[in-house]
Amino acid sequence: MLLFCALLAAAPVAIVGRATTPIVVDGRLDEPAWESADVLDGFVGTRPVEGRPPSQATRVRLLRDEATLYIAFDAQDTEPAAIRATLSDRDAMFSDDLVAIVLDPFRDARRAFVFLSNPLGVQGDCVNVEGGEGDDCTWDAVFSSAGAVGANGYVVEIAIPFASVRFDPLRDEWGFSAVRIIPRSGEQLSFPERRAALGSPLRQLGALRGMSGIRSSGTLDVVPELTTRAGPPGASSSALVAERAGRESASGDVGVSAKLSRAGAAADIAWNPDFSQVESDARKIELNERFRLSYPEKRPFFLEGRELLVSPWQVVYTRSIVDPLYGAKVSGKSDGTAYAILHAVDESPAGSVMAGEERWTPETYGGQNAVCTLARVSTDVTPGAGLGLLVTDKHVGDGWNRVGGIDGSLQASESVRFATQVLWSATDHPGGDYQSGSAAKMRLFRTGRHFEWFSWYEQVDPGFRAELGFIPRSRYRETGAETSYRVETGRETGLLAVSLAGGGSVLNDMESSDRDRSLHAGPELQFATGGLRPSVIVGRERFRGKKFDTVRGKLAADWAPSEAFGFFFGAQAGDRIAYIEDEAVEPYLGSSAVLGGEVSLRPSERLALAVGGTRTVFSAGDRQDAGRQFFGREGEDTVFDVTVARLASQVFFTQALSLRLIADWSDIDDEVAPSVLLGYRPGPGTVVYLGWQDAFPIDSGSPAAEDRHAVFLKLSYLFRAPLRGVSAPAAIRPTP
């Protein structure tokens, strides 16, 4: 607590001025109000060399009125021709030059909203949760941005409506920072200065004062939508839609979603919405995988307030709710306590993610709906210490699964953080057979400029199930640790930093005395425009009572010397277990070679091209046999040799209007599955999609395999209306 308060007291302070004249968000700072705004220019490098003065000057101004916060970036550049600025989809501009504003409206270092823009005003938005796995950029908020590149750099204006974030109307001081990224030099600049030795970036935000007097009226968002589709069942390259049961050959639906929000709270409802997605998931081939693959959530209803559901275990995996008939949700934060409650009825329940679980599959549901409910509450016990509760419930016919748990976190020092969670579950499987069990996880983090360390312990009992989460394995205990040491070279170009990382884990099967062991080590070389990461993994794994010793090598590399060209490359080779579930066939140790990558091209700021793919070879023989097959010579014991490829192209007529073509190919069926999408996306909630999709064969013997084309149209529009309200009272909540 004393540490957190000391950091708050030492934080740089910025005063937000009042906009005396209207602000037009156009990328030009020609309004008189900007002349009176304070200028922030104390940016300091955080990467690749912490504390280094920036190579380019950056100035930031902030203004606000009763409804909106305005931010202006003047990003100066001595080489304006080298600025990377392209038109792209939302959250897809991370290879460009970027500026960002980070806001923590509750000033509690628990979560922050991040608003980004490239020099042309292309938007990105993310949520950063303390203890989470980095920024979650699936969240979309309504805000405005515009940018322009000039002879001395570029200017970006951002306008953030207060209705787009959760905040405490009684708090005059928010946490904030401003960030600039210059990809050609690998620089990340920050105001105020951020130091790795001080731990979480959320605890090093500056103080943004002058936020009292925000009009605390509610906001009503209503999104009516029309979706129509013509085609056979399953004719979609979306992995989400592919999980569903069979569909009608033609369908048309009208639905509506609505959200009522006020300051720190929001209530969402959705009736008969289009819960499908238009983006095509990159195809994942499940060959010789021991556990199920996961996909990111992309549906707006589930993204709203999702940061409030984060906990050490992934107890909530909303992709398990496939096709809700309706959904309702309440979420928010008040006086240090955050909460979220979600309820949905799923017409097409997905199968269990638990490995080997045959009792929770679409085949056993018999066409029944799943009733899904979850609730999460977390509170700040003291600054730096938090406590949370979470419960989930899933009913399908006569089967049900319930999970409850408690979690906590503690910032023990500047650089050391501890988090833990304990869960209990009770399950009455469809058709009978009651089970119960528990799961526990503990994590210890140590961060620093040069030395970092992470250790964990987790345990899942044989009877534990989390049917609304993504915990794919049970009956094990695992202990592990990872560490890394980083050296900054101080060079302006070339090799900027070198890291050496390593770690290992021991996994005990709770139903036997066998242990799995794994060790890995390797360096990471960071260059201004890319990186190289080789590593070696040595392990011993038990599967179906047999022990296997394995050695594998991995290599990952990326390089983007300019906005016109970039690539990613990944390869691994070595021993691989054949995960055979059939009790009549013995598992064995084979070998595999995997090669994947993607090349991206930007011939102009309006045209984006990408080609990529993955090839996987698995042999029942030794490593040499897998290598022979991979390099074109016939292997003697090849089990499978699979190649998946994707070609994607997109042309942007304007920032909101684009035409996209994707072609997927796999030699499993030796067919090309194309999709074409004409999209108009002026902002979250408002879209016009007209598209055509083809799918990979579902079943070669089914009629759908002969005609897999689908045409779809989706229309939706966001109506936002402020409700009557008053400005926040004069009594201001003190800063802790």
Tab-separated table of C-alpha atoms in Angstrom, residues 293-681:
chain	number	residue	atom	x	y	z
A	293	LEU	CA	-7.410	-25.530	-30.130
A	294	SER	CA	-8.815	-22.193	-28.994
A	295	TYR	CA	-9.978	-19.254	-31.094
A	296	PRO	CA	-10.132	-15.567	-30.122
A	297	GLU	CA	-13.480	-13.957	-29.356
A	298	LYS	CA	-14.641	-11.420	-31.958
A	299	ARG	CA	-18.333	-10.886	-31.167
A	300	PRO	CA	-19.233	-7.436	-29.774
A	301	PHE	CA	-21.733	-8.607	-27.139
A	302	PHE	CA	-19.106	-10.772	-25.440
A	303	LEU	CA	-16.304	-8.223	-25.805
A	304	GLU	CA	-18.047	-5.494	-23.807
A	305	GLY	CA	-16.659	-5.614	-20.265
A	306	ARG	CA	-14.660	-8.757	-20.966
A	307	GLU	CA	-11.688	-7.361	-19.029
A	308	LEU	CA	-13.754	-7.719	-15.839
A	309	LEU	CA	-13.833	-11.514	-16.322
A	310	VAL	CA	-10.051	-12.022	-16.432
A	311	SER	CA	-8.639	-14.347	-13.754
A	312	PRO	CA	-5.571	-16.629	-13.459
A	313	TRP	CA	-7.560	-19.598	-14.838
A	314	GLN	CA	-9.510	-19.109	-18.075
A	315	VAL	CA	-12.780	-19.988	-16.401
A	316	VAL	CA	-14.755	-17.990	-18.984
A	317	TYR	CA	-14.291	-18.946	-22.650
A	318	THR	CA	-17.187	-17.249	-24.421
A	319	ARG	CA	-16.575	-19.118	-27.685
A	320	SER	CA	-18.153	-22.083	-25.877
A	321	ILE	CA	-21.447	-20.126	-26.130
A	322	VAL	CA	-21.895	-20.663	-29.851
A	323	ASP	CA	-25.330	-19.432	-30.941
A	324	PRO	CA	-27.335	-17.593	-28.264
A	325	LEU	CA	-31.041	-17.044	-28.761
A	326	TYR	CA	-30.704	-14.115	-26.377
A	327	GLY	CA	-28.158	-12.713	-23.963
A	328	ALA	CA	-28.126	-10.255	-21.071
A	329	LYS	CA	-25.243	-8.765	-19.143
A	330	VAL	CA	-24.636	-6.246	-16.349
A	331	SER	CA	-21.123	-4.982	-15.613
A	332	GLY	CA	-19.377	-2.080	-13.973
A	333	LYS	CA	-17.215	-0.756	-11.160
A	334	SER	CA	-17.937	1.362	-8.094
A	335	ASP	CA	-15.860	2.232	-5.017
A	336	GLY	CA	-13.103	-0.210	-5.924
A	337	THR	CA	-15.436	-3.145	-6.664
A	338	ALA	CA	-15.868	-4.466	-10.226
A	339	TYR	CA	-18.657	-6.851	-11.225
A	340	ALA	CA	-20.022	-8.659	-14.285
A	341	ILE	CA	-23.056	-10.956	-14.656
A	342	LEU	CA	-23.873	-12.699	-17.943
A	343	HIS	CA	-26.781	-14.945	-18.917
A	344	ALA	CA	-27.417	-16.535	-22.316
A	345	VAL	CA	-29.425	-19.351	-23.893
A	346	ASP	CA	-27.358	-21.190	-26.507
A	347	GLU	CA	-29.251	-22.955	-29.302
A	348	SER	CA	-26.182	-24.846	-30.557
A	349	PRO	CA	-23.999	-25.866	-27.597
A	350	ALA	CA	-20.389	-26.656	-28.458
A	351	GLY	CA	-18.498	-29.701	-27.294
A	352	SER	CA	-16.338	-29.788	-24.179
A	353	VAL	CA	-12.751	-28.553	-24.437
A	354	MET	CA	-11.711	-31.197	-21.897
A	355	ALA	CA	-9.519	-33.830	-23.558
A	356	GLY	CA	-11.248	-37.199	-23.887
A	357	GLU	CA	-14.598	-35.888	-22.602
A	358	GLU	CA	-17.295	-37.761	-24.542
A	359	ARG	CA	-20.253	-36.780	-22.334
A	360	TRP	CA	-20.412	-33.078	-23.264
A	361	THR	CA	-20.635	-33.136	-27.077
A	362	PRO	CA	-23.262	-31.834	-29.538
A	363	GLU	CA	-24.241	-35.457	-30.218
A	364	THR	CA	-25.302	-35.988	-26.581
A	365	TYR	CA	-27.318	-32.759	-26.351
A	366	GLY	CA	-30.091	-34.067	-28.625
A	367	GLY	CA	-30.901	-30.623	-30.000
A	368	GLN	CA	-31.419	-29.141	-26.538
A	369	ASN	CA	-30.490	-25.583	-25.634
A	370	ALA	CA	-27.795	-24.769	-23.117
A	371	VAL	CA	-28.576	-22.242	-20.378
A	372	CYS	CA	-25.360	-20.417	-19.448
A	373	THR	CA	-24.876	-18.071	-16.496
A	374	LEU	CA	-21.736	-16.584	-14.969
A	375	ALA	CA	-20.913	-13.924	-12.402
A	376	ARG	CA	-17.659	-12.252	-11.371
A	377	VAL	CA	-16.868	-9.808	-8.547
A	378	SER	CA	-13.436	-8.372	-7.723
A	379	THR	CA	-12.495	-5.730	-5.190
A	380	ASP	CA	-9.458	-3.760	-4.071
A	381	VAL	CA	-8.795	-4.766	-0.465
A	382	THR	CA	-5.943	-2.250	-0.277
A	383	PRO	CA	-3.953	-0.466	-2.975
A	384	GLY	CA	-1.821	-3.245	-4.401
A	385	ALA	CA	-3.996	-6.115	-3.127
A	386	GLY	CA	-7.167	-7.509	-4.694
A	387	LEU	CA	-9.706	-10.259	-4.073
A	388	GLY	CA	-12.155	-11.836	-6.520
A	389	LEU	CA	-15.041	-14.327	-6.713
A	390	LEU	CA	-16.310	-16.128	-9.818
A	391	VAL	CA	-19.135	-18.626	-10.472
A	392	THR	CA	-20.372	-20.256	-13.695
A	393	ASP	CA	-23.310	-22.527	-14.450
A	394	LYS	CA	-24.206	-24.462	-17.611
A	395	HIS	CA	-27.385	-26.549	-17.981
A	396	VAL	CA	-28.148	-28.811	-20.953
A	397	GLY	CA	-31.186	-31.049	-20.483
A	398	ASP	CA	-30.589	-33.172	-17.395
A	399	GLY	CA	-26.865	-32.349	-17.321
A	400	TRP	CA	-25.223	-29.439	-15.589
A	401	ASN	CA	-21.799	-28.090	-14.642
A	402	ARG	CA	-21.125	-25.529	-11.916
A	403	VAL	CA	-17.831	-23.868	-11.046
A	404	GLY	CA	-17.047	-21.501	-8.196
A	405	GLY	CA	-13.803	-19.985	-7.043
A	406	ILE	CA	-11.847	-17.307	-5.252
A	407	ASP	CA	-8.749	-15.465	-6.461
A	408	GLY	CA	-6.371	-12.853	-5.133
A	409	SER	CA	-3.380	-10.734	-6.099
A	410	LEU	CA	-0.705	-8.875	-4.162
A	411	GLN	CA	1.931	-6.382	-5.272
A	412	ALA	CA	4.596	-7.394	-2.764
A	413	SER	CA	7.238	-4.880	-3.902
A	414	GLU	CA	8.111	-2.656	-6.833
A	415	SER	CA	8.940	-5.608	-9.052
A	416	VAL	CA	7.334	-8.648	-7.384
A	417	ARG	CA	3.695	-9.633	-7.836
A	418	PHE	CA	1.775	-12.700	-6.637
A	419	ALA	CA	-1.551	-14.061	-7.942
A	420	THR	CA	-3.554	-17.151	-7.030
A	421	GLN	CA	-6.919	-18.790	-7.709
A	422	VAL	CA	-8.742	-21.818	-6.307
A	423	LEU	CA	-11.765	-23.355	-8.075
A	424	TRP	CA	-14.305	-26.041	-7.216
A	425	SER	CA	-16.641	-27.754	-9.660
A	426	ALA	CA	-19.638	-30.086	-9.517
A	427	THR	CA	-20.882	-31.859	-12.624
A	428	ASP	CA	-23.921	-34.008	-13.320
A	429	HIS	CA	-23.168	-35.253	-16.826
A	430	PRO	CA	-25.910	-35.605	-19.457
A	431	GLY	CA	-27.476	-38.958	-18.746
A	432	GLY	CA	-26.090	-39.159	-15.189
A	433	ASP	CA	-22.668	-39.761	-13.573
A	434	TYR	CA	-21.922	-37.096	-10.939
A	435	GLN	CA	-18.365	-35.762	-10.495
A	436	SER	CA	-16.666	-33.083	-8.445
A	437	GLY	CA	-13.157	-31.725	-8.064
A	438	SER	CA	-10.982	-28.685	-7.563
A	439	ALA	CA	-8.298	-26.730	-9.383
A	440	ALA	CA	-5.669	-24.339	-8.010
A	441	LYS	CA	-3.079	-22.025	-9.513
A	442	MET	CA	-0.369	-19.794	-8.035
A	443	ARG	CA	1.865	-17.422	-10.006
A	444	LEU	CA	4.833	-15.304	-8.905
A	445	PHE	CA	6.260	-12.575	-11.153
A	446	ARG	CA	9.469	-10.610	-10.884
A	447	THR	CA	10.011	-7.900	-13.508
A	448	GLY	CA	13.059	-5.748	-14.200
A	449	ARG	CA	15.061	-3.946	-16.834
A	450	HIS	CA	17.530	-6.811	-17.233
A	451	PHE	CA	16.378	-9.746	-15.111
A	452	GLU	CA	12.851	-11.232	-15.107
A	453	TRP	CA	11.470	-14.323	-13.459
A	454	PHE	CA	8.127	-16.142	-13.524
A	455	SER	CA	7.149	-19.251	-11.573
A	456	TRP	CA	3.906	-21.141	-11.169
A	457	TYR	CA	2.119	-24.059	-9.569
A	458	GLU	CA	-1.166	-25.489	-10.818
A	459	GLN	CA	-3.280	-28.510	-10.004
A	460	VAL	CA	-6.447	-29.929	-11.587
A	461	ASP	CA	-8.249	-32.858	-9.928
A	462	PRO	CA	-9.575	-35.759	-12.038
A	463	GLY	CA	-13.188	-34.778	-11.379
A	464	PHE	CA	-12.816	-31.083	-12.211
A	465	ARG	CA	-14.738	-29.700	-15.219
A	466	ALA	CA	-15.224	-26.106	-16.447
A	467	GLU	CA	-17.648	-26.351	-19.364
A	468	LEU	CA	-17.828	-22.563	-19.855
A	469	GLY	CA	-14.050	-22.177	-19.634
A	470	PHE	CA	-10.942	-23.332	-21.460
A	471	ILE	CA	-9.143	-25.731	-19.116
A	472	PRO	CA	-8.483	-28.693	-21.447
A	473	ARG	CA	-6.596	-31.018	-19.089
A	474	SER	CA	-7.282	-32.630	-15.703
A	475	ARG	CA	-5.664	-34.962	-13.109
A	476	TYR	CA	-2.265	-33.278	-12.952
A	477	ARG	CA	0.020	-31.143	-10.795
A	478	GLU	CA	2.587	-28.901	-12.449
A	479	THR	CA	5.397	-26.745	-11.097
A	480	GLY	CA	7.534	-24.583	-13.324
A	481	ALA	CA	9.689	-21.497	-13.658
A	482	GLU	CA	11.010	-19.298	-16.449
A	483	THR	CA	13.693	-16.632	-16.357
A	484	SER	CA	15.394	-14.276	-18.771
A	485	TYR	CA	18.292	-11.835	-18.757
A	486	ARG	CA	18.382	-8.936	-21.214
A	487	VAL	CA	21.377	-6.847	-22.302
A	488	GLU	CA	20.919	-3.615	-24.247
A	489	THR	CA	23.742	-2.975	-26.712
A	490	GLY	CA	23.157	0.787	-26.898
A	491	ARG	CA	23.603	0.798	-30.670
A	492	GLU	CA	21.573	3.167	-32.805
A	493	THR	CA	21.162	0.592	-35.569
A	494	GLY	CA	21.735	-3.123	-36.018
A	495	LEU	CA	21.559	-5.401	-32.979
A	496	LEU	CA	19.761	-3.483	-30.204
A	497	ALA	CA	19.401	-6.070	-27.451
A	498	VAL	CA	20.140	-9.701	-26.624
A	499	SER	CA	18.098	-11.829	-24.228
A	500	LEU	CA	18.831	-15.284	-22.909
A	501	ALA	CA	15.770	-17.147	-21.679
A	502	GLY	CA	15.201	-20.561	-20.205
A	503	GLY	CA	12.867	-22.510	-18.021
A	504	GLY	CA	11.276	-25.799	-17.248
A	505	SER	CA	8.418	-27.606	-15.593
A	506	VAL	CA	7.579	-30.888	-13.893
A	507	LEU	CA	4.103	-32.332	-14.345
A	508	ASN	CA	2.846	-35.172	-12.136
A	509	ASP	CA	-0.054	-37.355	-13.159
A	510	MET	CA	-2.381	-37.601	-10.146
A	511	GLU	CA	-3.456	-41.146	-11.008
A	512	SER	CA	0.037	-42.598	-11.298
A	513	SER	CA	3.623	-42.012	-10.170
A	514	ASP	CA	4.781	-40.837	-13.602
A	515	ARG	CA	6.185	-37.407	-14.259
A	516	ASP	CA	6.452	-35.243	-17.371
A	517	ARG	CA	9.511	-33.014	-17.548
A	518	SER	CA	10.318	-30.180	-19.910
A	519	LEU	CA	13.326	-27.866	-20.252
A	520	HIS	CA	13.812	-25.124	-22.817
A	521	ALA	CA	16.459	-22.489	-23.480
A	522	GLY	CA	17.484	-20.098	-26.202
A	523	PRO	CA	18.547	-16.540	-27.030
A	524	GLU	CA	16.517	-13.725	-28.546
A	525	LEU	CA	18.199	-11.185	-30.816
A	526	GLN	CA	16.324	-7.908	-31.215
A	527	PHE	CA	17.058	-5.701	-34.209
A	528	ALA	CA	15.535	-2.342	-35.071
A	529	THR	CA	13.113	-3.879	-37.566
A	530	GLY	CA	12.893	-7.500	-36.487
A	531	GLY	CA	14.034	-10.319	-34.266
A	532	LEU	CA	15.434	-13.846	-34.203
A	533	ARG	CA	14.457	-16.450	-31.572
A	534	PRO	CA	16.006	-19.953	-31.676
A	535	SER	CA	15.361	-22.446	-28.868
A	536	VAL	CA	15.713	-26.094	-27.865
A	537	ILE	CA	13.122	-28.078	-25.884
A	538	VAL	CA	14.025	-31.306	-24.095
A	539	GLY	CA	11.284	-33.257	-22.399
A	540	ARG	CA	9.859	-36.471	-21.040
A	541	GLU	CA	6.127	-36.984	-21.495
A	542	ARG	CA	3.750	-39.725	-20.440
A	543	PHE	CA	0.803	-40.690	-22.623
A	544	ARG	CA	-1.509	-43.625	-21.976
A	545	GLY	CA	0.931	-45.158	-19.519
A	546	LYS	CA	4.012	-44.970	-21.756
A	547	LYS	CA	7.001	-42.654	-21.307
A	548	PHE	CA	8.596	-40.823	-24.207
A	549	ASP	CA	11.819	-38.767	-24.235
A	550	THR	CA	11.741	-35.964	-26.789
A	551	VAL	CA	14.084	-33.319	-28.209
A	552	ARG	CA	12.802	-30.507	-30.430
A	553	GLY	CA	14.303	-27.402	-31.959
A	554	LYS	CA	12.421	-24.205	-32.788
A	555	LEU	CA	13.230	-21.058	-34.728
A	556	ALA	CA	11.132	-17.914	-35.124
A	557	ALA	CA	12.082	-14.775	-37.046
A	558	ASP	CA	10.392	-11.579	-38.198
A	559	TRP	CA	11.648	-8.678	-40.276
A	560	ALA	CA	9.903	-5.537	-41.545
A	561	PRO	CA	12.468	-3.183	-43.108
A	562	SER	CA	9.771	-0.878	-44.527
A	563	GLU	CA	6.024	-0.447	-44.719
A	564	ALA	CA	6.098	-2.120	-48.146
A	565	PHE	CA	7.500	-5.477	-47.019
A	566	GLY	CA	7.529	-7.727	-43.971
A	567	PHE	CA	7.636	-11.382	-43.123
A	568	PHE	CA	7.281	-13.864	-40.287
A	569	PHE	CA	8.890	-17.291	-40.265
A	570	GLY	CA	8.590	-20.166	-37.822
A	571	ALA	CA	9.954	-23.715	-37.890
A	572	GLN	CA	10.301	-26.653	-35.533
A	573	ALA	CA	11.591	-30.172	-35.911
A	574	GLY	CA	12.293	-33.182	-33.731
A	575	ASP	CA	10.548	-35.933	-31.798
A	576	ARG	CA	6.763	-36.072	-31.641
A	577	ILE	CA	4.433	-38.456	-29.844
A	578	ALA	CA	1.600	-40.038	-31.828
A	579	TYR	CA	-1.402	-39.188	-29.628
A	580	ILE	CA	-3.566	-42.223	-30.421
A	581	GLU	CA	-6.727	-42.444	-28.316
A	582	ASP	CA	-7.780	-45.826	-29.718
A	583	GLU	CA	-7.064	-48.337	-26.946
A	584	ALA	CA	-6.437	-51.061	-29.558
A	585	VAL	CA	-3.460	-49.182	-31.025
A	586	GLU	CA	-0.337	-48.412	-29.014
A	587	PRO	CA	0.973	-44.821	-29.044
A	588	TYR	CA	4.542	-44.431	-30.243
A	589	LEU	CA	7.339	-41.883	-30.632
A	590	GLY	CA	7.642	-40.501	-34.131
A	591	SER	CA	9.129	-37.332	-35.547
A	592	SER	CA	7.816	-34.210	-37.218
A	593	ALA	CA	8.879	-31.129	-39.104
A	594	VAL	CA	6.768	-27.971	-39.237
A	595	LEU	CA	7.386	-24.866	-41.307
A	596	GLY	CA	5.123	-21.819	-41.401
A	597	GLY	CA	5.283	-18.176	-42.297
A	598	GLU	CA	3.705	-15.168	-43.906
A	599	VAL	CA	4.911	-12.466	-46.274
A	600	SER	CA	3.062	-9.140	-46.286
A	601	LEU	CA	3.310	-6.573	-49.056
A	602	ARG	CA	1.998	-3.004	-49.220
A	603	PRO	CA	2.508	-1.749	-52.798
A	604	SER	CA	0.601	1.387	-51.812
A	605	GLU	CA	-1.121	2.770	-48.730
A	606	ARG	CA	-4.461	1.476	-50.092
A	607	LEU	CA	-3.495	-2.081	-51.086
A	608	ALA	CA	-2.501	-4.887	-48.701
A	609	LEU	CA	-1.340	-8.342	-49.775
A	610	ALA	CA	-0.370	-11.311	-47.620
A	611	VAL	CA	0.522	-14.882	-48.474
A	612	GLY	CA	1.275	-17.508	-45.880
A	613	GLY	CA	0.922	-21.100	-44.935
A	614	THR	CA	2.045	-24.035	-42.857
A	615	ARG	CA	3.395	-27.442	-43.792
A	616	THR	CA	3.450	-30.283	-41.259
A	617	VAL	CA	5.110	-33.649	-41.762
A	618	PHE	CA	4.742	-36.490	-39.287
A	619	SER	CA	6.674	-39.742	-39.580
A	620	ALA	CA	6.463	-42.958	-37.615
A	621	GLY	CA	10.221	-43.261	-38.120
A	622	ASP	CA	13.182	-41.205	-36.989
A	623	ARG	CA	13.992	-37.521	-37.556
A	624	GLN	CA	15.883	-38.250	-40.763
A	625	ASP	CA	12.787	-39.876	-42.238
A	626	ALA	CA	10.646	-36.797	-41.473
A	627	GLY	CA	13.383	-34.621	-42.979
A	628	ARG	CA	13.503	-36.653	-46.184
A	629	GLN	CA	9.770	-36.307	-46.631
A	630	PHE	CA	9.865	-32.591	-45.882
A	631	PHE	CA	12.564	-31.845	-48.437
A	632	GLY	CA	10.896	-33.718	-51.265
A	633	ARG	CA	12.301	-37.220	-50.950
A	634	GLU	CA	9.734	-39.905	-50.213
A	635	GLY	CA	9.730	-40.853	-46.539
A	636	GLU	CA	9.552	-44.506	-45.629
A	637	ASP	CA	7.147	-44.168	-42.671
A	638	THR	CA	5.190	-40.980	-43.391
A	639	VAL	CA	1.907	-40.816	-41.477
A	640	PHE	CA	0.740	-37.483	-42.886
A	641	ASP	CA	2.110	-34.561	-44.892
A	642	VAL	CA	-0.273	-31.592	-44.804
A	643	THR	CA	0.038	-28.123	-46.284
A	644	VAL	CA	-2.366	-25.265	-45.578
A	645	ALA	CA	-2.024	-21.967	-47.458
A	646	ARG	CA	-3.813	-18.624	-47.415
A	647	LEU	CA	-3.708	-15.689	-49.839
A	648	ALA	CA	-5.314	-12.485	-48.604
A	649	SER	CA	-5.662	-9.196	-50.436
A	650	GLN	CA	-7.547	-6.057	-49.469
A	651	VAL	CA	-8.020	-2.743	-51.225
A	652	PHE	CA	-9.149	0.332	-49.273
A	653	PHE	CA	-11.237	2.812	-51.241
A	654	THR	CA	-11.527	4.920	-48.091
A	655	GLN	CA	-10.624	4.268	-44.467
A	656	ALA	CA	-14.103	2.770	-43.923
A	657	LEU	CA	-14.808	1.107	-47.305
A	658	SER	CA	-12.773	-1.872	-48.485
A	659	LEU	CA	-12.914	-5.016	-50.609
A	660	ARG	CA	-11.240	-8.174	-49.321
A	661	LEU	CA	-10.447	-11.464	-51.028
A	662	ILE	CA	-9.205	-14.516	-49.121
A	663	ALA	CA	-8.341	-17.850	-50.698
A	664	ASP	CA	-7.618	-20.849	-48.463
A	665	TRP	CA	-6.133	-24.072	-49.802
A	666	SER	CA	-5.261	-27.389	-48.194
A	667	ASP	CA	-3.865	-30.495	-49.818
A	668	ILE	CA	-6.152	-32.559	-47.586
A	669	ASP	CA	-8.916	-31.898	-50.110
A	670	ASP	CA	-6.814	-30.146	-52.796
A	671	GLU	CA	-9.389	-27.397	-53.247
A	672	VAL	CA	-9.387	-23.631	-52.968
A	673	ALA	CA	-12.003	-22.110	-50.655
A	674	PRO	CA	-12.382	-18.413	-51.514
A	675	SER	CA	-14.266	-15.660	-49.717
A	676	VAL	CA	-15.040	-12.155	-50.930
A	677	LEU	CA	-16.189	-9.363	-48.637
A	678	LEU	CA	-17.234	-5.818	-49.452
A	679	GLY	CA	-17.289	-4.017	-46.138
A	680	TYR	CA	-18.249	-0.554	-44.959
A	681	ARG	CA	-17.226	0.026	-41.323
